[in-house]
Amino acid sequence: MTRIAIIGGHGKVALELSGILAKSGANITSIIRNPDHGDDVAATGATPLVLDVENSTTAEIAAALSGHDAVVWSAGAGGGAPERTYAVDRDAAIRSMDAAALAGVRRYVMVSYLGAGLDHGVPPDNSFHAYAEAKAAADAHLRDSGLEWTILGPGALTDGPGNGLIDVNPADTSNGTGTSRANVALVAAAVLGRPRTAGRTVEFRDGTLPLAAALEPIS
């Protein structure tokens, strides 16, 4: 994977990821909504590309993805109004998958969350419900897309250190134990280099196993 597009390039996970990938020699395009964030992205070694995916068509996103080997979705509405959560975390994410297929970009890595799914169990009166519904729909679309997908399901995100120690597919999917954003970035970079993780959902949280050992059974 030499050319990788990251959608949501100014997020904390994305900034970590672009730095990791750039140091490995990859060419990174970080897609951002706010042009004021361009300098932060460029400092990681990535090339910023301003595109508001929430308000872009599938064809416009496909044009941005054309020529890349892989795409990583790390964007999100960040809470707030349910309408915008659905617009970004579901609708724009789905358009990006269709755009990747249109552009001939087969590899797609989705940053989701631990416990995501159609049976998420979040009640409608919970503020997390719209996000859970949006991610469930987006993940389901990705699994049916025909792309070479990997869905990452980290636990509740923290700003802890990226020590590369994780537990994969934990039996307890509650949010009692967090996952550092830096470790999420390390896992995303790792699965991009492991073609056998395509077609797999990798749920994980900060843990005890070195990254290579934790991923070995599925890669």
PDB file of C-alpha atoms in Angstrom:
ATOM      1  CA  MET A   1       0.000   0.000   0.000  1.00  0.00           C
ATOM      2  CA  THR A   2       1.862   3.073  -1.194  1.00  0.00           C
ATOM      3  CA  ARG A   3      -0.946   5.609  -1.647  1.00  0.00           C
ATOM      4  CA  ILE A   4      -3.474   5.824   1.155  1.00  0.00           C
ATOM      5  CA  ALA A   5      -6.357   8.264   1.596  1.00  0.00           C
ATOM      6  CA  ILE A   6      -7.577   9.064   5.102  1.00  0.00           C
ATOM      7  CA  ILE A   7     -11.053  10.586   5.378  1.00  0.00           C
ATOM      8  CA  GLY A   8     -11.385  12.708   8.497  1.00  0.00           C
ATOM      9  CA  GLY A   9      -7.712  13.600   8.366  1.00  0.00           C
ATOM     10  CA  HIS A  10      -7.637  16.105  11.216  1.00  0.00           C
ATOM     11  CA  GLY A  11      -9.019  13.749  13.859  1.00  0.00           C
ATOM     12  CA  LYS A  12      -6.664  12.553  16.561  1.00  0.00           C
ATOM     13  CA  VAL A  13      -6.583   8.972  15.280  1.00  0.00           C
ATOM     14  CA  ALA A  14      -6.046  10.157  11.713  1.00  0.00           C
ATOM     15  CA  LEU A  15      -3.179  12.479  12.653  1.00  0.00           C
ATOM     16  CA  GLU A  16      -1.468   9.639  14.490  1.00  0.00           C
ATOM     17  CA  LEU A  17      -2.072   7.286  11.569  1.00  0.00           C
ATOM     18  CA  SER A  18      -0.806   9.634   8.892  1.00  0.00           C
ATOM     19  CA  GLY A  19       2.401  10.139  10.874  1.00  0.00           C
ATOM     20  CA  ILE A  20       2.925   6.374  11.209  1.00  0.00           C
ATOM     21  CA  LEU A  21       2.248   5.714   7.536  1.00  0.00           C
ATOM     22  CA  ALA A  22       4.333   8.627   6.294  1.00  0.00           C
ATOM     23  CA  LYS A  23       7.315   7.382   8.306  1.00  0.00           C
ATOM     24  CA  SER A  24       6.908   3.989   6.632  1.00  0.00           C
ATOM     25  CA  GLY A  25       7.298   5.643   3.236  1.00  0.00           C
ATOM     26  CA  ALA A  26       3.658   5.706   2.151  1.00  0.00           C
ATOM     27  CA  ASN A  27       2.125   8.666   0.350  1.00  0.00           C
ATOM     28  CA  ILE A  28      -0.813   9.905   2.410  1.00  0.00           C
ATOM     29  CA  THR A  29      -3.700  12.091   1.312  1.00  0.00           C
ATOM     30  CA  SER A  30      -5.604  13.395   4.326  1.00  0.00           C
ATOM     31  CA  ILE A  31      -9.090  14.588   3.426  1.00  0.00           C
ATOM     32  CA  ILE A  32     -10.242  17.425   5.665  1.00  0.00           C
ATOM     33  CA  ARG A  33     -13.257  19.723   5.794  1.00  0.00           C
ATOM     34  CA  ASN A  34     -11.604  22.828   7.251  1.00  0.00           C
ATOM     35  CA  PRO A  35      -8.752  24.374   5.250  1.00  0.00           C
ATOM     36  CA  ASP A  36      -7.385  25.866   8.477  1.00  0.00           C
ATOM     37  CA  HIS A  37      -6.365  22.343   9.494  1.00  0.00           C
ATOM     38  CA  GLY A  38      -4.038  21.897   6.537  1.00  0.00           C
ATOM     39  CA  ASP A  39      -0.856  22.825   8.401  1.00  0.00           C
ATOM     40  CA  ASP A  40      -1.545  20.299  11.164  1.00  0.00           C
ATOM     41  CA  VAL A  41      -2.026  17.567   8.582  1.00  0.00           C
ATOM     42  CA  ALA A  42       1.046  18.537   6.575  1.00  0.00           C
ATOM     43  CA  ALA A  43       3.165  18.405   9.739  1.00  0.00           C
ATOM     44  CA  THR A  44       2.529  14.649   9.916  1.00  0.00           C
ATOM     45  CA  GLY A  45       3.934  14.135   6.430  1.00  0.00           C
ATOM     46  CA  ALA A  46       0.546  13.845   4.733  1.00  0.00           C
ATOM     47  CA  THR A  47      -0.841  15.946   1.884  1.00  0.00           C
ATOM     48  CA  PRO A  48      -4.028  17.757   2.904  1.00  0.00           C
ATOM     49  CA  LEU A  49      -6.995  17.726   0.540  1.00  0.00           C
ATOM     50  CA  VAL A  50      -9.975  19.927   1.374  1.00  0.00           C
ATOM     51  CA  LEU A  51     -13.275  18.173   0.686  1.00  0.00           C
ATOM     52  CA  ASP A  52     -16.455  18.324   2.760  1.00  0.00           C
ATOM     53  CA  VAL A  53     -17.567  14.701   2.452  1.00  0.00           C
ATOM     54  CA  GLU A  54     -20.819  15.459   4.281  1.00  0.00           C
ATOM     55  CA  ASN A  55     -21.908  17.621   1.363  1.00  0.00           C
ATOM     56  CA  SER A  56     -20.056  15.892  -1.473  1.00  0.00           C
ATOM     57  CA  THR A  57     -21.486  13.541  -4.058  1.00  0.00           C
ATOM     58  CA  THR A  58     -20.263  10.015  -4.600  1.00  0.00           C
ATOM     59  CA  ALA A  59     -18.605  11.147  -7.838  1.00  0.00           C
ATOM     60  CA  GLU A  60     -16.785  13.986  -6.075  1.00  0.00           C
ATOM     61  CA  ILE A  61     -15.466  11.658  -3.396  1.00  0.00           C
ATOM     62  CA  ALA A  62     -14.467   9.115  -6.048  1.00  0.00           C
ATOM     63  CA  ALA A  63     -12.421  11.781  -7.811  1.00  0.00           C
ATOM     64  CA  ALA A  64     -10.558  12.456  -4.555  1.00  0.00           C
ATOM     65  CA  LEU A  65      -9.902   8.741  -3.992  1.00  0.00           C
ATOM     66  CA  SER A  66      -8.827   7.949  -7.540  1.00  0.00           C
ATOM     67  CA  GLY A  67      -5.287   6.625  -7.801  1.00  0.00           C
ATOM     68  CA  HIS A  68      -5.049   5.480  -4.193  1.00  0.00           C
ATOM     69  CA  ASP A  69      -4.430   1.922  -3.045  1.00  0.00           C
ATOM     70  CA  ALA A  70      -6.550   2.104   0.115  1.00  0.00           C
ATOM     71  CA  VAL A  71      -8.899   4.351   2.026  1.00  0.00           C
ATOM     72  CA  VAL A  72      -9.326   4.692   5.779  1.00  0.00           C
ATOM     73  CA  TRP A  73     -12.539   6.180   7.169  1.00  0.00           C
ATOM     74  CA  SER A  74     -11.751   7.998  10.408  1.00  0.00           C
ATOM     75  CA  ALA A  75     -14.314  10.784  10.150  1.00  0.00           C
ATOM     76  CA  GLY A  76     -17.286  11.485  12.383  1.00  0.00           C
ATOM     77  CA  ALA A  77     -19.793  14.128  13.296  1.00  0.00           C
ATOM     78  CA  GLY A  78     -18.533  14.104  16.863  1.00  0.00           C
ATOM     79  CA  GLY A  79     -21.921  13.906  18.527  1.00  0.00           C
ATOM     80  CA  GLY A  80     -24.467  16.702  18.641  1.00  0.00           C
ATOM     81  CA  ALA A  81     -27.609  16.697  16.505  1.00  0.00           C
ATOM     82  CA  PRO A  82     -28.744  13.229  15.429  1.00  0.00           C
ATOM     83  CA  GLU A  83     -29.437  14.566  11.935  1.00  0.00           C
ATOM     84  CA  ARG A  84     -25.784  15.436  11.419  1.00  0.00           C
ATOM     85  CA  THR A  85     -24.643  12.168  12.965  1.00  0.00           C
ATOM     86  CA  TYR A  86     -26.688  10.290  10.364  1.00  0.00           C
ATOM     87  CA  ALA A  87     -25.477  12.627   7.617  1.00  0.00           C
ATOM     88  CA  VAL A  88     -21.798  11.999   8.366  1.00  0.00           C
ATOM     89  CA  ASP A  89     -21.409   8.667  10.158  1.00  0.00           C
ATOM     90  CA  ARG A  90     -23.950   6.854   7.986  1.00  0.00           C
ATOM     91  CA  ASP A  91     -24.701   8.656   4.728  1.00  0.00           C
ATOM     92  CA  ALA A  92     -21.304  10.171   3.937  1.00  0.00           C
ATOM     93  CA  ALA A  93     -19.546   6.999   5.036  1.00  0.00           C
ATOM     94  CA  ILE A  94     -21.720   4.925   2.698  1.00  0.00           C
ATOM     95  CA  ARG A  95     -21.071   7.340  -0.178  1.00  0.00           C
ATOM     96  CA  SER A  96     -17.333   6.997   0.464  1.00  0.00           C
ATOM     97  CA  MET A  97     -17.603   3.207   0.120  1.00  0.00           C
ATOM     98  CA  ASP A  98     -19.502   3.533  -3.132  1.00  0.00           C
ATOM     99  CA  ALA A  99     -16.938   6.113  -4.230  1.00  0.00           C
ATOM    100  CA  ALA A 100     -14.059   3.776  -3.453  1.00  0.00           C
ATOM    101  CA  ALA A 101     -15.674   1.092  -5.606  1.00  0.00           C
ATOM    102  CA  LEU A 102     -16.266   3.631  -8.380  1.00  0.00           C
ATOM    103  CA  ALA A 103     -12.644   4.779  -8.224  1.00  0.00           C
ATOM    104  CA  GLY A 104     -11.298   1.228  -8.220  1.00  0.00           C
ATOM    105  CA  VAL A 105      -9.887   1.480  -4.691  1.00  0.00           C
ATOM    106  CA  ARG A 106     -10.471  -2.010  -3.354  1.00  0.00           C
ATOM    107  CA  ARG A 107      -9.001  -1.797   0.176  1.00  0.00           C
ATOM    108  CA  TYR A 108     -11.150  -0.010   2.754  1.00  0.00           C
ATOM    109  CA  VAL A 109     -10.555   0.236   6.499  1.00  0.00           C
ATOM    110  CA  MET A 110     -13.378   1.540   8.686  1.00  0.00           C
ATOM    111  CA  VAL A 111     -12.817   2.859  12.206  1.00  0.00           C
ATOM    112  CA  SER A 112     -15.977   1.831  14.058  1.00  0.00           C
ATOM    113  CA  TYR A 113     -16.317   0.972  17.753  1.00  0.00           C
ATOM    114  CA  LEU A 114     -16.343  -2.026  20.070  1.00  0.00           C
ATOM    115  CA  GLY A 115     -19.821  -3.542  20.174  1.00  0.00           C
ATOM    116  CA  ALA A 116     -21.105  -1.889  16.999  1.00  0.00           C
ATOM    117  CA  GLY A 117     -23.799  -3.744  15.094  1.00  0.00           C
ATOM    118  CA  LEU A 118     -27.462  -3.928  14.267  1.00  0.00           C
ATOM    119  CA  ASP A 119     -28.019  -5.490  17.701  1.00  0.00           C
ATOM    120  CA  HIS A 120     -26.156  -2.704  19.531  1.00  0.00           C
ATOM    121  CA  GLY A 121     -28.826  -2.502  22.227  1.00  0.00           C
ATOM    122  CA  VAL A 122     -28.594   1.263  22.748  1.00  0.00           C
ATOM    123  CA  PRO A 123     -32.091   2.527  23.647  1.00  0.00           C
ATOM    124  CA  PRO A 124     -33.648   5.298  21.520  1.00  0.00           C
ATOM    125  CA  ASP A 125     -33.641   7.764  24.414  1.00  0.00           C
ATOM    126  CA  ASN A 126     -29.870   7.424  24.856  1.00  0.00           C
ATOM    127  CA  SER A 127     -27.748  10.188  23.323  1.00  0.00           C
ATOM    128  CA  PHE A 128     -25.494   7.511  21.792  1.00  0.00           C
ATOM    129  CA  HIS A 129     -28.397   5.924  19.874  1.00  0.00           C
ATOM    130  CA  ALA A 130     -28.016   7.915  16.642  1.00  0.00           C
ATOM    131  CA  TYR A 131     -24.308   7.123  16.464  1.00  0.00           C
ATOM    132  CA  ALA A 132     -24.908   3.439  17.154  1.00  0.00           C
ATOM    133  CA  GLU A 133     -27.571   3.281  14.463  1.00  0.00           C
ATOM    134  CA  ALA A 134     -25.418   5.197  11.971  1.00  0.00           C
ATOM    135  CA  LYS A 135     -22.362   3.016  12.500  1.00  0.00           C
ATOM    136  CA  ALA A 136     -24.421  -0.168  12.312  1.00  0.00           C
ATOM    137  CA  ALA A 137     -25.834   0.871   8.944  1.00  0.00           C
ATOM    138  CA  ALA A 138     -22.458   1.980   7.591  1.00  0.00           C
ATOM    139  CA  ASP A 139     -20.688  -1.179   8.742  1.00  0.00           C
ATOM    140  CA  ALA A 140     -23.424  -3.364   7.239  1.00  0.00           C
ATOM    141  CA  HIS A 141     -23.137  -1.551   3.911  1.00  0.00           C
ATOM    142  CA  LEU A 142     -19.374  -2.026   3.928  1.00  0.00           C
ATOM    143  CA  ARG A 143     -19.668  -5.757   4.568  1.00  0.00           C
ATOM    144  CA  ASP A 144     -21.963  -6.023   1.530  1.00  0.00           C
ATOM    145  CA  SER A 145     -19.934  -3.675  -0.668  1.00  0.00           C
ATOM    146  CA  GLY A 146     -17.636  -6.172  -2.343  1.00  0.00           C
ATOM    147  CA  LEU A 147     -14.634  -4.145  -1.193  1.00  0.00           C
ATOM    148  CA  GLU A 148     -11.669  -5.672   0.625  1.00  0.00           C
ATOM    149  CA  TRP A 149     -12.815  -4.276   3.952  1.00  0.00           C
ATOM    150  CA  THR A 150     -11.614  -4.405   7.508  1.00  0.00           C
ATOM    151  CA  ILE A 151     -13.712  -2.930  10.312  1.00  0.00           C
ATOM    152  CA  LEU A 152     -11.900  -1.846  13.452  1.00  0.00           C
ATOM    153  CA  GLY A 153     -13.829  -1.840  16.727  1.00  0.00           C
ATOM    154  CA  PRO A 154     -11.801  -0.093  19.426  1.00  0.00           C
ATOM    155  CA  GLY A 155     -13.127   0.411  22.937  1.00  0.00           C
ATOM    156  CA  ALA A 156     -13.875   3.865  24.347  1.00  0.00           C
ATOM    157  CA  LEU A 157     -11.181   6.190  23.024  1.00  0.00           C
ATOM    158  CA  THR A 158      -8.605   7.758  25.328  1.00  0.00           C
ATOM    159  CA  ASP A 159      -5.488   9.871  24.916  1.00  0.00           C
ATOM    160  CA  GLY A 160      -3.293   7.222  26.535  1.00  0.00           C
ATOM    161  CA  PRO A 161       0.057   6.135  25.123  1.00  0.00           C
ATOM    162  CA  GLY A 162       0.376   4.130  21.942  1.00  0.00           C
ATOM    163  CA  ASN A 163       2.293   1.228  23.433  1.00  0.00           C
ATOM    164  CA  GLY A 164       1.121  -1.344  20.889  1.00  0.00           C
ATOM    165  CA  LEU A 165      -0.327  -3.612  23.583  1.00  0.00           C
ATOM    166  CA  ILE A 166      -3.891  -4.728  22.871  1.00  0.00           C
ATOM    167  CA  ASP A 167      -6.413  -7.505  23.476  1.00  0.00           C
ATOM    168  CA  VAL A 168      -8.291  -8.571  20.332  1.00  0.00           C
ATOM    169  CA  ASN A 169     -11.945  -9.654  20.277  1.00  0.00           C
ATOM    170  CA  PRO A 170     -12.458  -9.364  24.053  1.00  0.00           C
ATOM    171  CA  ALA A 171     -15.377 -11.298  25.501  1.00  0.00           C
ATOM    172  CA  ASP A 172     -16.471  -8.206  27.454  1.00  0.00           C
ATOM    173  CA  THR A 173     -17.551  -5.512  24.989  1.00  0.00           C
ATOM    174  CA  SER A 174     -18.523  -2.950  27.615  1.00  0.00           C
ATOM    175  CA  ASN A 175     -16.698   0.356  27.669  1.00  0.00           C
ATOM    176  CA  GLY A 176     -15.095  -0.276  31.036  1.00  0.00           C
ATOM    177  CA  THR A 177     -11.612  -0.429  29.533  1.00  0.00           C
ATOM    178  CA  GLY A 178     -10.548   2.195  27.051  1.00  0.00           C
ATOM    179  CA  THR A 179      -8.413   2.159  23.927  1.00  0.00           C
ATOM    180  CA  SER A 180      -5.838   4.817  23.235  1.00  0.00           C
ATOM    181  CA  ARG A 181      -6.214   6.663  19.951  1.00  0.00           C
ATOM    182  CA  ALA A 182      -2.527   6.041  19.326  1.00  0.00           C
ATOM    183  CA  ASN A 183      -3.115   2.291  19.571  1.00  0.00           C
ATOM    184  CA  VAL A 184      -6.057   2.581  17.182  1.00  0.00           C
ATOM    185  CA  ALA A 185      -3.720   4.238  14.688  1.00  0.00           C
ATOM    186  CA  LEU A 186      -1.161   1.468  15.158  1.00  0.00           C
ATOM    187  CA  VAL A 187      -3.803  -1.195  14.525  1.00  0.00           C
ATOM    188  CA  ALA A 188      -5.086   0.628  11.431  1.00  0.00           C
ATOM    189  CA  ALA A 189      -1.570   0.829  10.019  1.00  0.00           C
ATOM    190  CA  ALA A 190      -0.988  -2.833  10.818  1.00  0.00           C
ATOM    191  CA  VAL A 191      -4.117  -4.138   9.073  1.00  0.00           C
ATOM    192  CA  LEU A 192      -3.327  -2.101   5.971  1.00  0.00           C
ATOM    193  CA  GLY A 193      -0.177  -4.189   5.706  1.00  0.00           C
ATOM    194  CA  ARG A 194      -2.004  -7.467   6.320  1.00  0.00           C
ATOM    195  CA  PRO A 195      -4.190  -8.423   3.320  1.00  0.00           C
ATOM    196  CA  ARG A 196      -5.560 -11.427   5.213  1.00  0.00           C
ATOM    197  CA  THR A 197      -7.426  -9.095   7.570  1.00  0.00           C
ATOM    198  CA  ALA A 198      -9.729  -8.209   4.668  1.00  0.00           C
ATOM    199  CA  GLY A 199     -13.252  -9.361   5.334  1.00  0.00           C
ATOM    200  CA  ARG A 200     -12.678  -9.316   9.083  1.00  0.00           C
ATOM    201  CA  THR A 201     -13.996  -7.244  11.978  1.00  0.00           C
ATOM    202  CA  VAL A 202     -11.249  -6.645  14.541  1.00  0.00           C
ATOM    203  CA  GLU A 203     -12.555  -5.592  17.944  1.00  0.00           C
ATOM    204  CA  PHE A 204      -9.907  -4.640  20.478  1.00  0.00           C
ATOM    205  CA  ARG A 205      -8.959  -2.541  23.476  1.00  0.00           C
ATOM    206  CA  ASP A 206      -5.757  -1.648  25.290  1.00  0.00           C
ATOM    207  CA  GLY A 207      -4.391  -4.871  26.734  1.00  0.00           C
ATOM    208  CA  THR A 208      -1.403  -7.104  27.210  1.00  0.00           C
ATOM    209  CA  LEU A 209      -0.382  -8.609  23.860  1.00  0.00           C
ATOM    210  CA  PRO A 210       2.075  -6.967  21.458  1.00  0.00           C
ATOM    211  CA  LEU A 211       0.345  -5.896  18.271  1.00  0.00           C
ATOM    212  CA  ALA A 212       1.903  -8.508  15.984  1.00  0.00           C
ATOM    213  CA  ALA A 213       1.038 -11.366  18.347  1.00  0.00           C
ATOM    214  CA  ALA A 214      -2.513 -10.070  18.912  1.00  0.00           C
ATOM    215  CA  LEU A 215      -3.222  -9.871  15.187  1.00  0.00           C
ATOM    216  CA  GLU A 216      -1.434 -13.066  14.188  1.00  0.00           C
ATOM    217  CA  PRO A 217      -4.499 -15.374  14.498  1.00  0.00           C
ATOM    218  CA  ILE A 218      -6.424 -13.262  11.979  1.00  0.00           C
ATOM    219  CA  SER A 219      -3.650 -12.168   9.645  1.00  0.00           C
TER     220      SER A 219
END
